[in-house]
Amino acid sequence: MNICLNMFNDELNNLINMKNTLHPFVLIVDDEEDICEIIKFNLESEGFKVDTAYSAEEALRKQLTKYHLFIFDIMMKGMSGYRLADEVRNKKKLKTPVVFLTAKNTENDKLTGFSLGADDYITKPFSVRELIARVKAIMRRPGHQDTEEPVRLKIAGLELDQEKKRLFIEGDKIDLTPHEFYIMMLFLNHTGKVFTREEILNYAWKDNINVLDRTVDVHITRLRKKLRNYGKYIISRSGHGYCFEIE
Amino acid sequence: MNICLNMFNDELNNLINMKNTLHPFVLIVDDEEDICEIIKFNLESEGFKVDTAYSAEEALRKQLTKYHLFIFDIMMKGMSGYRLADEVRNKKKLKTPVVFLTAKNTENDKLTGFSLGADDYITKPFSVRELIARVKAIMRRPGHQDTEEPVRLKIAGLELDQEKKRLFIEGDKIDLTPHEFYIMMLFLNHTGKVFTREEILNYAWKDNINVLDRTVDVHITRLRKKLRNYGKYIISRSGHGYCFEIE
DNA sequence: TATAATTGTAACACAATTGTAATAAAGATG
DNA sequence: CATCTTTATTACAATTGTGTTACAATTATA
């Protein structure tokens, strides 16, 4: 009955996620160097490549096209994160997603952030885990996914259509909920591999901060039902976790 | 004379044979010397080899490649633990795992309002037991325990699949319980080497504080059964412990 | 807003695993 | 060989892990 947070469980998750994304390159811009370091370390532990700048001006001197995601602090000495985002979006014509980071959390600020095309908006205090979960969620969105990933995963009579977000069993359409879908994606991409509940949560949940690991069990039960006679191939390995394996 | 020789041999063994050490070498960096000593004492009594540094700068003057795990205090005079981690990871290109220590009621301005995921770090005051359990969990993880551990361990007709958490005997699937699995991992990674019951407990149990060493015997018996005709290769060396050796 | 879909949790029953103690067997020692 | 120590095996109890359901909470949708 553990809440599923463990600092050491991310290594595997890393491998899993990084298979589905190209090596994501993140630029963090914050004038508080320690904050940069903390985020940098944590994202790197998750397999991201990270660059930092301690001011908007410094950021603008970089070759910005090479990044896949920006994390901007709003309140910075000199040019603010808002203006930096504006520069990047409008003058440099980049569509790179931006996550804003700030202590301010009024509605006005949020609206300003989104009008600039922020992809997410994280207010301090925030947990490192939350940030990482959100960044991963963004990277998982269409357009940031690994292009060489097959759209359809076929195994025996099962077919997971990643565009339709749907499962076909012997041709029958089976709608999956988001979590169910990602769990299946994890399983079908690595059949036979045993995943701990933590790994499953890390992969299939955008934000697993407040979710018990036993929740996974319930989703497994629901999935098994939906999978009909394939349900039995979701195998539980007591003490290890779950895996999907035919035969 | 003897002491010197032993130290030298030990040191040499560490540098040359990092991969197969059962006595992981840990570097603790904390500007509070007392904390260093406490952790050091406890880890040493668990069979770890421990070195300490009282500042990040001092740590960086060491030969860092020889350690298997770092424990960094975040808040230190001079360079912070995060900076140190960054140096180690990026400049020195080391993948050595890092455990951060942080005081619960830190008043550092730069981090105010920034909540570290409580479970991402070990917070002071922390239980030594917890620290040790986590450190051991790390050391056991594929990719961290040894530099590059193969996913599959093959010996004769045996194959231990670390993703599937399963043993194959001449191709036959044999499911292993968590403890059985880790014991096999220990044996197959060091065939021929004799392990005391204590060493086996230390490796295969996350928390062996309340476990009798006789328990190992029972697990050995169970393993032997599962190993079928390979069971006889788990050899008991009276007064020493157990080892796995084919012929 | 009302309605449906999805999700998370608690509770319980059941299953697997683990730890211990008792006893038998094997090994070490003199 | 006799004695003591260590190991093997078994059975059982304790603990831990899993499956399932119902229900409340949340979120999406009409």
mmCIF file with all atom_site columns, C-alpha atoms (C1' of nucleotides) in Angstrom, chain C, chain D:
data_model
loop_
_atom_site.group_PDB
_atom_site.id
_atom_site.type_symbol
_atom_site.label_atom_id
_atom_site.label_alt_id
_atom_site.label_comp_id
_atom_site.label_asym_id
_atom_site.label_entity_id
_atom_site.label_seq_id
_atom_site.pdbx_PDB_ins_code
_atom_site.Cartn_x
_atom_site.Cartn_y
_atom_site.Cartn_z
_atom_site.occupancy
_atom_site.B_iso_or_equiv
_atom_site.pdbx_formal_charge
_atom_site.auth_seq_id
_atom_site.auth_comp_id
_atom_site.auth_asym_id
_atom_site.auth_atom_id
_atom_site.pdbx_PDB_model_num
ATOM 1  C "C1'" . DT C 1 1  ? -26.548 22.414  -16.549 1.00 0.00 ? 1  DT C "C1'" 1
ATOM 2  C "C1'" . DA C 1 2  ? -27.454 17.725  -16.703 1.00 0.00 ? 2  DA C "C1'" 1
ATOM 3  C "C1'" . DT C 1 3  ? -25.669 13.379  -18.031 1.00 0.00 ? 3  DT C "C1'" 1
ATOM 4  C "C1'" . DA C 1 4  ? -22.368 10.091  -19.020 1.00 0.00 ? 4  DA C "C1'" 1
ATOM 5  C "C1'" . DA C 1 5  ? -17.680 8.455   -18.865 1.00 0.00 ? 5  DA C "C1'" 1
ATOM 6  C "C1'" . DT C 1 6  ? -13.647 7.876   -16.484 1.00 0.00 ? 6  DT C "C1'" 1
ATOM 7  C "C1'" . DT C 1 7  ? -11.029 7.511   -12.592 1.00 0.00 ? 7  DT C "C1'" 1
ATOM 8  C "C1'" . DG C 1 8  ? -9.300  6.572   -7.749  1.00 0.00 ? 8  DG C "C1'" 1
ATOM 9  C "C1'" . DT C 1 9  ? -10.025 4.389   -3.411  1.00 0.00 ? 9  DT C "C1'" 1
ATOM 10 C "C1'" . DA C 1 10 ? -11.566 1.254   0.074   1.00 0.00 ? 10 DA C "C1'" 1
ATOM 11 C "C1'" . DA C 1 11 ? -12.917 -3.144  1.353   1.00 0.00 ? 11 DA C "C1'" 1
ATOM 12 C "C1'" . DC C 1 12 ? -12.981 -7.812  1.213   1.00 0.00 ? 12 DC C "C1'" 1
ATOM 13 C "C1'" . DA C 1 13 ? -11.798 -12.470 -0.320  1.00 0.00 ? 13 DA C "C1'" 1
ATOM 14 C "C1'" . DC C 1 14 ? -8.399  -15.130 -1.968  1.00 0.00 ? 14 DC C "C1'" 1
ATOM 15 C "C1'" . DA C 1 15 ? -3.605  -16.410 -3.493  1.00 0.00 ? 15 DA C "C1'" 1
ATOM 16 C "C1'" . DA C 1 16 ? 1.306   -16.294 -3.382  1.00 0.00 ? 16 DA C "C1'" 1
ATOM 17 C "C1'" . DT C 1 17 ? 5.221   -15.640 -0.963  1.00 0.00 ? 17 DT C "C1'" 1
ATOM 18 C "C1'" . DT C 1 18 ? 7.910   -15.610 2.868   1.00 0.00 ? 18 DT C "C1'" 1
ATOM 19 C "C1'" . DG C 1 19 ? 9.793   -16.695 7.606   1.00 0.00 ? 19 DG C "C1'" 1
ATOM 20 C "C1'" . DT C 1 20 ? 10.228  -19.860 11.381  1.00 0.00 ? 20 DT C "C1'" 1
ATOM 21 C "C1'" . DA C 1 21 ? 10.547  -23.926 13.946  1.00 0.00 ? 21 DA C "C1'" 1
ATOM 22 C "C1'" . DA C 1 22 ? 11.124  -28.742 14.189  1.00 0.00 ? 22 DA C "C1'" 1
ATOM 23 C "C1'" . DT C 1 23 ? 13.324  -32.600 12.732  1.00 0.00 ? 23 DT C "C1'" 1
ATOM 24 C "C1'" . DA C 1 24 ? 16.299  -35.339 9.727   1.00 0.00 ? 24 DA C "C1'" 1
ATOM 25 C "C1'" . DA C 1 25 ? 20.522  -35.660 7.257   1.00 0.00 ? 25 DA C "C1'" 1
ATOM 26 C "C1'" . DA C 1 26 ? 25.176  -34.542 6.265   1.00 0.00 ? 26 DA C "C1'" 1
ATOM 27 C "C1'" . DG C 1 27 ? 29.595  -32.719 7.419   1.00 0.00 ? 27 DG C "C1'" 1
ATOM 28 C "C1'" . DA C 1 28 ? 33.361  -31.453 10.479  1.00 0.00 ? 28 DA C "C1'" 1
ATOM 29 C "C1'" . DT C 1 29 ? 36.390  -32.436 14.296  1.00 0.00 ? 29 DT C "C1'" 1
ATOM 30 C "C1'" . DG C 1 30 ? 38.982  -34.742 17.513  1.00 0.00 ? 30 DG C "C1'" 1
ATOM 31 C "C1'" . DC D 2 1  ? 34.013  -43.710 15.659  1.00 0.00 ? 1  DC D "C1'" 1
ATOM 32 C "C1'" . DA D 2 2  ? 31.423  -40.477 18.701  1.00 0.00 ? 2  DA D "C1'" 1
ATOM 33 C "C1'" . DT D 2 3  ? 30.192  -35.956 19.158  1.00 0.00 ? 3  DT D "C1'" 1
ATOM 34 C "C1'" . DC D 2 4  ? 29.232  -31.618 17.840  1.00 0.00 ? 4  DC D "C1'" 1
ATOM 35 C "C1'" . DT D 2 5  ? 28.087  -28.355 14.221  1.00 0.00 ? 5  DT D "C1'" 1
ATOM 36 C "C1'" . DT D 2 6  ? 26.125  -27.185 10.040  1.00 0.00 ? 6  DT D "C1'" 1
ATOM 37 C "C1'" . DT D 2 7  ? 22.827  -27.897 6.389   1.00 0.00 ? 7  DT D "C1'" 1
ATOM 38 C "C1'" . DA D 2 8  ? 18.349  -29.923 4.185   1.00 0.00 ? 8  DA D "C1'" 1
ATOM 39 C "C1'" . DT D 2 9  ? 13.735  -30.462 4.202   1.00 0.00 ? 9  DT D "C1'" 1
ATOM 40 C "C1'" . DT D 2 10 ? 9.179   -30.144 5.568   1.00 0.00 ? 10 DT D "C1'" 1
ATOM 41 C "C1'" . DA D 2 11 ? 5.057   -28.201 7.297   1.00 0.00 ? 11 DA D "C1'" 1
ATOM 42 C "C1'" . DC D 2 12 ? 2.721   -24.444 8.861   1.00 0.00 ? 12 DC D "C1'" 1
ATOM 43 C "C1'" . DA D 2 13 ? 1.854   -19.707 10.263  1.00 0.00 ? 13 DA D "C1'" 1
ATOM 44 C "C1'" . DA D 2 14 ? 2.455   -14.990 9.169   1.00 0.00 ? 14 DA D "C1'" 1
ATOM 45 C "C1'" . DT D 2 15 ? 2.876   -11.743 5.993   1.00 0.00 ? 15 DT D "C1'" 1
ATOM 46 C "C1'" . DT D 2 16 ? 2.404   -9.702  1.856   1.00 0.00 ? 16 DT D "C1'" 1
ATOM 47 C "C1'" . DG D 2 17 ? 0.453   -9.382  -2.782  1.00 0.00 ? 17 DG D "C1'" 1
ATOM 48 C "C1'" . DT D 2 18 ? -3.543  -9.682  -6.016  1.00 0.00 ? 18 DT D "C1'" 1
ATOM 49 C "C1'" . DG D 2 19 ? -8.509  -9.700  -8.020  1.00 0.00 ? 19 DG D "C1'" 1
ATOM 50 C "C1'" . DT D 2 20 ? -12.655 -7.871  -7.752  1.00 0.00 ? 20 DT D "C1'" 1
ATOM 51 C "C1'" . DT D 2 21 ? -16.483 -5.140  -6.612  1.00 0.00 ? 21 DT D "C1'" 1
ATOM 52 C "C1'" . DA D 2 22 ? -18.935 -1.138  -5.307  1.00 0.00 ? 22 DA D "C1'" 1
ATOM 53 C "C1'" . DC D 2 23 ? -19.005 3.510   -4.804  1.00 0.00 ? 23 DC D "C1'" 1
ATOM 54 C "C1'" . DA D 2 24 ? -17.566 8.309   -4.595  1.00 0.00 ? 24 DA D "C1'" 1
ATOM 55 C "C1'" . DA D 2 25 ? -15.103 11.813  -6.938  1.00 0.00 ? 25 DA D "C1'" 1
ATOM 56 C "C1'" . DT D 2 26 ? -13.708 13.802  -10.850 1.00 0.00 ? 26 DT D "C1'" 1
ATOM 57 C "C1'" . DT D 2 27 ? -13.733 14.903  -15.590 1.00 0.00 ? 27 DT D "C1'" 1
ATOM 58 C "C1'" . DA D 2 28 ? -15.659 15.042  -20.176 1.00 0.00 ? 28 DA D "C1'" 1
ATOM 59 C "C1'" . DT D 2 29 ? -19.698 15.635  -23.209 1.00 0.00 ? 29 DT D "C1'" 1
ATOM 60 C "C1'" . DA D 2 30 ? -24.199 16.770  -24.829 1.00 0.00 ? 30 DA D "C1'" 1
#
